[in-house]
Coordinates of C-alpha atoms and ligand atoms in Angstrom, one line a residue:
M1 CA 0.0 -0.1 0.1
L2 CA 1.2 3.5 -0.9
T3 CA 2.2 5.4 1.9
Y4 CA 3.0 8.9 0.5
E5 CA 0.0 10.7 -0.9
P6 CA 0.7 14.4 -1.6
D7 CA -2.0 16.7 -2.4
L8 CA -2.2 20.4 -2.5
D9 CA -4.6 21.0 0.5
P10 CA -3.2 23.4 3.0
E11 CA 0.0 21.2 5.5
D12 CA -2.2 23.5 8.2
W13 CA -5.6 24.7 7.7
E14 CA -5.9 27.2 10.6
T15 CA -2.6 28.9 9.6
S16 CA -3.3 29.3 6.2
R17 CA -7.2 30.7 7.6
K18 CA -5.0 32.9 9.6
L19 CA -3.4 33.7 6.6
A20 CA -6.0 34.5 4.3
H21 CA -7.9 36.7 6.5
H22 CA -4.6 38.7 7.0
M23 CA -4.9 39.0 3.2
L24 CA -7.8 39.8 2.6
D25 CA -7.2 42.7 5.8
D26 CA -4.5 44.3 3.6
M27 CA -7.1 43.7 0.1
F28 CA -9.5 45.6 1.4
D29 CA -6.8 48.5 2.7
L30 CA -5.9 48.5 -0.4
L31 CA -8.9 49.4 -1.7
A32 CA -9.8 51.6 0.5
Q33 CA -6.7 53.8 0.1
A34 CA -6.5 53.4 -3.5
K35 CA -6.7 57.4 -3.7
Q36 CA -3.4 57.5 -1.8
G37 CA 0.1 57.1 -3.4
P38 CA 1.2 57.7 -6.8
A39 CA -1.0 56.0 -9.8
W40 CA 2.2 54.4 -11.1
R41 CA 5.6 53.8 -9.8
P42 CA 8.7 52.4 -12.3
I43 CA 9.9 48.8 -11.1
P44 CA 13.3 49.4 -9.4
A45 CA 16.2 46.9 -10.9
E46 CA 16.7 45.0 -8.1
I47 CA 12.7 44.1 -7.8
Q48 CA 13.1 42.8 -11.7
A49 CA 16.2 40.9 -10.1
A50 CA 14.3 39.4 -7.3
I51 CA 11.5 38.4 -9.5
R52 CA 13.8 36.4 -11.5
E53 CA 15.0 33.3 -9.1
P54 CA 15.7 29.6 -9.8
I55 CA 12.6 27.4 -10.6
P56 CA 11.5 26.6 -6.8
M57 CA 11.7 23.3 -6.2
E58 CA 11.3 23.7 -3.3
A59 CA 8.3 24.3 -0.4
Q60 CA 9.2 28.5 0.3
G61 CA 5.7 28.5 2.1
L62 CA 2.0 30.4 1.7
E63 CA 3.6 33.2 4.1
K64 CA 6.5 33.9 2.3
V65 CA 5.1 34.1 -1.4
Y66 CA 2.6 36.1 0.6
R67 CA 5.5 38.2 1.2
D68 CA 7.1 38.8 -1.9
Y69 CA 3.8 39.3 -3.6
S70 CA 3.3 42.5 -1.2
D71 CA 7.1 43.5 -1.8
Q72 CA 7.7 42.9 -5.6
V73 CA 4.1 42.5 -7.2
L74 CA 1.7 44.6 -5.6
P75 CA 3.4 48.1 -5.6
Y76 CA 4.3 47.9 -9.1
S77 CA 1.2 47.0 -10.2
T78 CA -0.9 49.3 -13.7
G79 CA -2.1 51.5 -11.3
N80 CA -5.7 50.9 -12.6
R81 CA -7.6 51.1 -9.1
H82 CA -6.4 54.6 -8.6
P83 CA -9.1 57.5 -9.4
R84 CA -6.7 59.3 -11.6
F85 CA -6.0 56.8 -13.6
F86 CA -7.3 57.6 -17.4
G87 CA -5.0 55.6 -19.5
W88 CA -5.2 53.2 -22.8
V89 CA -9.3 51.5 -21.3
M90 CA -8.6 50.0 -18.3
G91 CA -11.4 49.4 -15.5
T92 CA -10.9 50.1 -11.9
G93 CA -11.4 46.4 -10.4
T94 CA -13.9 46.7 -7.6
V95 CA -14.4 45.1 -3.9
T96 CA -17.3 43.0 -4.9
G97 CA -15.4 42.1 -8.1
M98 CA -13.0 40.9 -6.1
L99 CA -14.5 38.8 -3.4
A100 CA -16.1 37.1 -6.2
E101 CA -13.3 36.0 -8.0
M102 CA -12.4 34.5 -4.5
L103 CA -15.7 32.8 -4.5
K104 CA -15.3 31.7 -8.4
A105 CA -11.6 30.1 -7.5
A106 CA -12.7 28.4 -4.5
S107 CA -15.7 26.9 -6.1
N108 CA -14.3 26.3 -9.3
P109 CA -17.3 25.4 -12.3
H110 CA -16.6 24.0 -15.8
M111 CA -18.6 26.7 -17.6
G112 CA -18.4 24.6 -20.9
G113 CA -21.4 23.0 -19.9
F114 CA -22.8 20.2 -17.9
N115 CA -25.8 20.1 -15.6
H116 CA -24.8 22.9 -12.5
S117 CA -26.0 26.3 -11.1
A118 CA -22.8 27.8 -12.1
L119 CA -23.9 27.8 -16.0
H120 CA -27.4 29.5 -14.9
V121 CA -26.1 32.0 -13.2
E122 CA -24.7 32.8 -17.3
I123 CA -27.6 32.0 -18.6
E124 CA -29.4 34.9 -16.4
V125 CA -26.8 37.3 -16.5
L126 CA -26.7 36.9 -20.7
R127 CA -30.3 37.6 -20.4
W128 CA -30.0 40.8 -18.5
L129 CA -27.2 42.1 -20.4
S130 CA -29.4 41.4 -24.0
L131 CA -32.3 43.4 -22.5
L132 CA -30.7 46.2 -21.0
L133 CA -28.4 46.8 -24.4
G134 CA -31.9 46.3 -26.7
F135 CA -31.8 42.7 -27.8
P136 CA -34.1 40.4 -28.3
E137 CA -34.9 38.3 -24.8
N138 CA -33.8 35.4 -26.3
S139 CA -30.7 36.1 -27.7
S140 CA -27.8 33.7 -27.6
G141 CA -24.2 34.8 -25.9
I142 CA -21.3 34.2 -23.5
L143 CA -18.9 35.8 -21.7
V144 CA -15.3 35.5 -23.1
G145 CA -12.0 36.9 -22.0
G146 CA -12.0 40.5 -23.7
G147 CA -13.1 42.5 -26.6
S148 CA -10.7 41.2 -28.8
M149 CA -12.2 37.4 -28.3
A150 CA -15.9 38.7 -28.2
N151 CA -15.6 40.6 -31.7
M152 CA -13.9 38.0 -33.2
N153 CA -16.2 35.4 -32.0
G154 CA -19.4 37.5 -33.5
L155 CA -16.9 38.1 -36.9
A156 CA -17.1 34.6 -36.9
V157 CA -20.4 34.1 -36.8
A158 CA -20.9 36.8 -39.6
R159 CA -18.1 34.9 -41.8
Q160 CA -20.3 31.1 -41.6
Q161 CA -23.9 33.1 -42.2
K162 CA -22.8 35.1 -44.8
A163 CA -20.2 33.4 -46.9
P164 CA -21.8 31.8 -49.9
W165 CA -19.9 28.5 -49.2
D166 CA -19.8 25.9 -46.0
V167 CA -16.7 27.6 -44.6
R168 CA -16.6 25.9 -41.7
A169 CA -16.1 22.5 -44.3
E170 CA -14.2 23.9 -46.6
G171 CA -12.3 27.0 -45.1
M172 CA -10.8 29.7 -47.2
F173 CA -8.7 27.8 -49.4
G174 CA -9.0 28.5 -53.0
Q175 CA -11.7 30.8 -52.1
P176 CA -13.3 33.6 -53.1
Q177 CA -12.1 37.0 -51.5
L178 CA -14.9 37.9 -48.4
T179 CA -14.5 41.8 -47.4
V180 CA -15.2 43.2 -43.9
Y181 CA -15.7 47.3 -43.7
A182 CA -14.4 49.4 -40.8
S183 CA -13.9 52.8 -40.0
S184 CA -10.3 53.6 -40.3
E185 CA -10.8 54.1 -36.4
T186 CA -11.4 50.6 -35.5
H187 CA -9.2 49.1 -32.9
N188 CA -6.6 46.9 -33.9
W189 CA -8.8 43.5 -33.1
L190 CA -10.0 43.7 -36.7
I191 CA -6.7 43.2 -37.5
K192 CA -5.4 40.3 -36.1
A193 CA -8.6 38.4 -36.0
C194 CA -8.9 38.6 -39.6
E195 CA -5.4 37.0 -39.8
L196 CA -6.3 34.1 -37.6
M197 CA -9.1 33.7 -39.1
G198 CA -7.4 33.4 -42.5
L199 CA -9.3 35.9 -44.4
G200 CA -6.0 38.1 -43.5
R201 CA -6.2 41.7 -43.7
R202 CA -6.2 42.5 -47.4
A203 CA -10.1 41.1 -46.4
I204 CA -10.7 44.6 -44.3
R205 CA -11.9 47.7 -45.9
F206 CA -11.0 50.6 -43.6
I207 CA -13.5 53.7 -44.6
P208 CA -12.5 57.0 -44.0
V209 CA -14.0 58.9 -41.3
N210 CA -15.7 62.3 -41.0
Q211 CA -15.3 65.4 -38.6
Q212 CA -17.0 63.5 -35.4
G213 CA -14.5 60.0 -36.5
Q214 CA -17.5 58.3 -37.5
M215 CA -17.4 56.2 -40.9
D216 CA -18.3 58.3 -44.2
L217 CA -21.4 56.1 -45.2
D218 CA -21.2 57.0 -48.7
S219 CA -17.7 56.2 -49.1
C220 CA -18.2 52.4 -47.6
R221 CA -21.3 52.1 -50.5
T222 CA -18.9 53.1 -53.2
Q223 CA -16.8 50.6 -51.5
I224 CA -18.8 47.9 -51.4
Q225 CA -20.2 48.7 -55.0
T226 CA -16.4 48.6 -56.7
D227 CA -15.9 45.6 -54.9
L228 CA -19.1 43.6 -56.0
R229 CA -18.1 44.8 -59.4
Q230 CA -15.1 43.0 -59.0
G231 CA -16.4 39.5 -58.0
V232 CA -15.0 39.4 -54.4
H233 CA -18.0 39.4 -51.2
P234 CA -18.6 41.7 -49.2
F235 CA -19.8 40.3 -46.0
C236 CA -20.0 42.7 -42.7
I237 CA -19.7 45.6 -41.9
I238 CA -18.4 47.0 -38.5
G239 CA -19.7 49.6 -36.5
N240 CA -18.2 51.4 -33.7
A241 CA -19.8 52.2 -30.6
G242 CA -16.5 54.0 -28.6
T243 CA -13.7 54.0 -30.7
T244 CA -10.3 53.6 -28.6
S245 CA -8.7 57.1 -29.4
T246 CA -11.5 59.3 -29.2
G247 CA -14.7 57.2 -28.0
S248 CA -16.4 57.8 -31.8
I249 CA -20.1 56.2 -32.1
D250 CA -20.3 55.9 -35.7
D251 CA -24.2 56.2 -37.4
L252 CA -25.1 53.2 -36.5
V253 CA -28.7 53.2 -37.9
G254 CA -27.0 54.4 -40.4
Q255 CA -24.9 51.6 -40.9
R256 CA -27.5 48.8 -40.3
A257 CA -29.6 50.4 -43.0
L258 CA -26.3 49.7 -45.5
A259 CA -25.9 46.3 -44.6
N260 CA -29.6 45.3 -44.9
E261 CA -29.1 47.4 -48.2
F262 CA -26.5 44.8 -49.1
G263 CA -27.7 42.0 -47.1
L264 CA -24.6 42.2 -44.8
W265 CA -24.2 41.1 -41.0
F266 CA -23.8 43.4 -39.5
H267 CA -21.5 43.6 -36.1
V268 CA -21.2 46.8 -33.5
D269 CA -17.5 47.0 -31.5
G270 CA -19.0 48.5 -28.5
A271 CA -15.6 47.1 -26.2
L272 CA -15.0 51.1 -25.2
G273 CA -18.9 52.7 -25.6
S274 CA -21.8 50.0 -25.0
L275 CA -22.4 50.5 -21.6
A276 CA -23.0 53.9 -21.6
A277 CA -26.6 52.4 -22.7
L278 CA -27.1 52.1 -19.3
A279 CA -27.1 55.5 -18.2
P280 CA -29.9 57.5 -17.8
R281 CA -28.7 60.1 -20.3
G282 CA -26.7 57.1 -22.2
A283 CA -28.7 55.0 -24.4
A284 CA -29.5 57.9 -27.1
L285 CA -25.2 58.6 -27.6
V286 CA -24.9 54.8 -28.7
Q287 CA -28.4 54.2 -30.3
G288 CA -28.3 52.3 -32.6
Q289 CA -26.5 49.3 -31.4
E290 CA -29.2 47.4 -30.3
L291 CA -29.8 47.3 -34.2
A292 CA -27.0 44.5 -34.6
D293 CA -26.6 41.2 -35.3
S294 CA -23.8 40.4 -32.7
L295 CA -22.8 43.2 -30.0
A296 CA -19.6 42.4 -28.4
F297 CA -19.1 44.7 -25.1
D298 CA -16.6 44.5 -22.2
L299 CA -17.3 44.3 -18.5
H300 CA -14.1 45.2 -17.6
K301 CA -13.4 48.4 -18.8
W302 CA -16.6 50.2 -18.3
G303 CA -18.5 47.4 -16.4
Y304 CA -16.1 48.5 -13.5
L305 CA -15.1 44.4 -13.3
P306 CA -11.8 43.0 -12.7
F307 CA -9.8 41.5 -15.4
E308 CA -11.1 39.2 -17.8
V309 CA -14.5 39.6 -18.9
A310 CA -16.3 40.6 -22.0
C311 CA -19.4 39.3 -24.0
I312 CA -21.1 39.3 -27.1
L313 CA -24.2 39.1 -27.6
V314 CA -26.2 37.3 -31.0
R315 CA -29.1 37.8 -32.2
D316 CA -29.6 34.5 -33.9
P317 CA -28.9 32.0 -31.7
Q318 CA -28.9 29.4 -34.5
A319 CA -26.4 31.4 -36.3
H320 CA -24.6 31.6 -32.8
R321 CA -24.9 27.8 -32.8
A322 CA -23.9 27.4 -36.3
T323 CA -20.5 28.5 -36.2
F324 CA -19.2 26.8 -33.3
A325 CA -21.1 23.6 -32.2
Q326 CA -19.4 20.0 -32.6
A327 CA -20.9 17.2 -30.5
P328 CA -17.5 14.5 -30.7
A329 CA -18.4 11.5 -28.8
Y330 CA -16.8 12.3 -25.1
L331 CA -19.5 15.5 -24.8
V332 CA -22.0 14.1 -26.2
S333 CA -24.9 14.9 -23.4
A334 CA -26.9 11.7 -21.6
D335 CA -31.1 12.4 -20.7
R336 CA -29.8 12.8 -16.8
G337 CA -27.0 13.2 -14.0
I338 CA -24.3 15.4 -14.3
S339 CA -23.7 15.3 -18.4
K340 CA -27.8 16.2 -18.6
G341 CA -28.0 18.0 -21.9
T342 CA -28.0 22.3 -20.9
T343 CA -27.0 25.2 -22.7
F344 CA -22.8 24.1 -24.0
F345 CA -21.7 27.1 -23.6
A346 CA -18.7 25.5 -25.2
D347 CA -21.1 25.1 -29.0
R348 CA -21.0 29.1 -28.8
G349 CA -17.7 29.7 -28.6
Y350 CA -14.2 28.8 -29.1
E351 CA -13.0 27.8 -26.1
L352 CA -14.1 24.3 -23.8
S353 CA -12.9 25.0 -20.2
R354 CA -13.9 28.0 -19.2
E355 CA -14.3 29.9 -15.9
F356 CA -17.1 31.3 -14.6
R357 CA -17.1 35.3 -15.2
A358 CA -20.6 34.9 -15.2
L359 CA -20.5 35.3 -11.2
K360 CA -19.1 38.7 -11.0
V361 CA -20.9 40.1 -13.8
W362 CA -24.2 38.8 -11.1
M363 CA -23.0 40.0 -8.2
A364 CA -22.2 43.6 -9.2
L365 CA -25.7 43.9 -10.8
K366 CA -27.5 42.6 -7.6
E367 CA -25.5 43.8 -5.1
R368 CA -26.0 47.8 -5.9
G369 CA -28.5 47.4 -8.7
V370 CA -28.2 48.3 -12.6
R371 CA -30.1 52.0 -11.9
H372 CA -27.1 52.2 -9.5
L373 CA -24.0 51.6 -11.7
G374 CA -25.7 52.9 -15.2
E375 CA -25.5 56.4 -12.8
V376 CA -21.7 55.8 -12.1
I377 CA -21.7 55.7 -15.7
Q378 CA -23.4 58.6 -16.2
K379 CA -20.7 60.5 -13.9
N380 CA -18.1 59.7 -15.8
I381 CA -19.2 60.8 -19.1
D382 CA -20.4 64.4 -17.4
Q383 CA -16.8 64.2 -15.9
S384 CA -15.5 64.0 -19.4
F385 CA -17.5 66.6 -20.8
Y386 CA -16.5 68.5 -17.5
L387 CA -13.0 68.1 -18.7
G388 CA -13.5 69.3 -22.2
R389 CA -14.7 72.1 -21.6
L390 CA -12.0 72.9 -18.7
V391 CA -9.9 72.4 -21.8
E392 CA -11.7 74.4 -24.1
N393 CA -11.9 77.5 -21.7
H394 CA -8.4 77.2 -21.2
A395 CA -6.3 79.6 -23.1
A396 CA -2.7 77.4 -23.0
F397 CA -5.3 74.3 -23.7
E398 CA -6.3 73.0 -27.5
L399 CA -9.2 70.1 -27.2
L400 CA -8.4 68.3 -30.2
S401 CA -11.2 66.0 -31.1
P402 CA -15.3 66.7 -30.2
V403 CA -15.9 65.3 -26.4
C404 CA -18.8 62.8 -27.2
L405 CA -18.7 60.3 -24.8
N406 CA -15.9 59.1 -21.9
V407 CA -12.4 60.1 -23.8
V408 CA -11.3 63.9 -24.0
C409 CA -7.9 64.4 -26.8
F410 CA -6.4 67.2 -25.7
R411 CA -2.6 69.3 -25.8
Y412 CA -0.8 72.0 -24.3
N413 CA -0.8 74.4 -27.0
P414 CA -0.1 78.5 -25.5
G415 CA 0.5 79.4 -28.8
G416 CA 4.1 79.9 -30.6
L417 CA 5.2 76.8 -30.5
S418 CA 6.2 74.6 -33.8
E419 CA 4.6 71.3 -34.3
A420 CA 7.3 69.6 -34.2
E421 CA 7.9 71.6 -30.1
L422 CA 4.2 71.2 -29.4
E423 CA 4.2 67.7 -30.1
A424 CA 7.6 66.7 -28.0
V425 CA 6.6 69.7 -25.2
N426 CA 3.3 67.2 -24.8
R427 CA 4.5 64.0 -25.2
E428 CA 7.5 64.6 -22.5
T429 CA 4.7 66.4 -20.4
L430 CA 2.9 63.5 -20.4
L431 CA 5.7 60.6 -19.3
R432 CA 6.6 63.0 -16.5
I433 CA 2.9 63.5 -15.4
Q434 CA 2.8 59.1 -15.5
E435 CA 6.2 58.8 -13.9
Q436 CA 5.4 61.0 -10.8
G437 CA 2.4 58.7 -10.7
I438 CA 0.6 62.0 -10.5
A439 CA -1.9 60.7 -13.2
I440 CA -2.2 58.1 -16.1
P441 CA -3.3 59.3 -19.5
S442 CA -2.4 57.9 -22.2
H443 CA -1.7 59.2 -25.7
A444 CA -3.8 59.1 -29.2
R445 CA -2.9 61.1 -32.7
I446 CA -5.5 63.0 -33.5
H447 CA -4.9 64.3 -37.5
D448 CA -1.6 63.6 -37.2
Q449 CA -1.0 65.5 -34.2
F450 CA -0.2 64.1 -30.9
A451 CA -2.6 64.3 -28.2
I452 CA -3.2 63.5 -24.3
R453 CA -5.7 61.1 -23.7
V454 CA -8.3 60.7 -20.9
C455 CA -10.3 58.3 -20.9
N456 CA -12.8 58.1 -17.8
T457 CA -13.9 54.4 -17.3
N458 CA -13.1 54.9 -13.6
H459 CA -15.4 54.6 -10.7
R460 CA -12.7 56.3 -8.4
T461 CA -12.8 59.6 -10.1
R462 CA -14.2 63.0 -8.4
F463 CA -14.6 65.9 -10.9
S464 CA -12.3 67.6 -8.7
D465 CA -9.9 65.3 -10.2
M466 CA -9.8 66.0 -13.8
D467 CA -9.3 69.9 -12.1
L468 CA -6.1 68.9 -10.7
L469 CA -5.6 66.8 -13.8
L470 CA -5.3 70.1 -16.1
T471 CA -3.8 72.6 -13.1
E472 CA -0.6 69.8 -12.8
I473 CA -0.4 69.2 -16.2
H474 CA 0.0 72.7 -17.2
Q475 CA 2.4 73.1 -14.6
M476 CA 4.3 70.4 -15.6
A477 CA 4.1 71.5 -19.1
K478 CA 5.3 75.2 -18.3
K479 CA 8.2 73.8 -16.8
V480 CA 9.1 71.7 -19.9
V481 CA 8.8 74.6 -22.3
R482 CA 11.5 76.4 -20.2
E483 CA 13.9 73.1 -19.7
M484 CA 14.0 72.7 -23.4
N485 CA 14.7 76.4 -24.3
L486 CA 11.3 77.2 -25.9
G487 CA 11.0 80.7 -24.5
K488 CA 7.4 80.6 -23.8
E489 CA 5.5 80.6 -20.4
Ligands
PLP1 C1 -12.7 50.1 -28.9 C2 -12.1 48.6 -28.5 N1 -12.4 47.6 -29.2 C3 -11.6 46.8 -28.4 C4 -10.9 46.2 -27.7 C5 -10.0 45.2 -27.2 O1 -10.8 45.3 -26.0 P1 -9.6 44.1 -24.6 O2 -8.6 44.8 -24.2 O3 -11.0 43.7 -23.9 O4 -9.4 42.7 -25.3 C6 -10.5 48.1 -27.4 C7 -9.3 48.0 -26.2 O5 -9.2 49.2 -25.5 C8 -11.4 48.5 -27.6 O6 -10.7 50.1 -27.1

């Protein structure tokens, strides 16, 4: 008989429990004090060196591992917990989200399918999200790791539905070219997805945008007509409910009509902006997204939840299934027991083993209620318009793109500086603001000008943070101008 039967449970449950409580207290302190300290700090060389260590073949113990985490990892995180983190498009995270992650990992259900209650939570969450975003209650959907994955899921359904041959059987080899139409402001998930799906980058027709950053529908129509004349197969129009650089929202109603005109699939990328629909005055901003055949959006951005969770909704459940469903013998369901036929999420996407992402969404929506969440989203919209007005009313600043949602692009421009100098000053100012941990805006290029970009998906931000941000950028920019000997201000 074997006497050595190792497992991975704690050697001493009581000691582990105490340490776990201590960790939880630390994490509560961390989040309660998220406003304190810098928004970001560089990783010292000695910390990087300390993280690099020999493969830990022998036990170090949880206490030591937690100490290493606290000393080496936690202080140098991206900083998106902080109320003045406005870079790229990142959510802030919430206390409930953190707790949900712990509960999820403890119960650790498999969300590919099977007969268990967690599956019903995801089904319910998808039903709520469908209704909240104006999709039919019986839409299909799935929670995935991020907006890129959600969008690719939608594009795959579009291709399966609209290709004039059986894409799943034949693939793309030797077939006519398929083409997809998206504004030039579309996020690069589209390029990656077309490369991965074998469509190739040449499948993408990037359509120019108007002054508001919206797809020019006439150019799109002309391009489709040209493509049709040349014998290629247009299959999908992509609308943006919030572009990454400026938050612009395409004319989604117009895009739906254009897609109908040519019998194309209409997919909306709402990774950044779709959840505006929950805000009291936000639904009008993203009007038309509810008309899409498929809609992708992130909950780890403007839903404030911890990474990773995004959603794809597909209006026609059959179309969704027809793209991904397979029935290998080892997954065929029984009529009783744990493999009794239920919703098989693996039939709605690429992944088989899946985590219980729905738990944090379910808990977040139930705990504070959708109305409250909508008010927080509305606050971010109002704060962004507020910052836009501060910029417009400030003689030393210039707004580079109209504010239409939660993104503000601007630059320091006191007058008298060349374009090259403006770029150098604004770039240096931004880097110093980031490096000193004052705030984390990111940057964008607007009409070939370097912009400081503030994207507000931060539930901790106060209006006063916007005042402080602009004051600090102003002081810093003046200093940079002086140091660069540019002779102004
Ligand atoms: C408009 C847009 N679409 C898609 C994505 C990709 O989302 P994710 O980072 O969740 O994969 C982003 C990310 O910022 C985005 O801004």
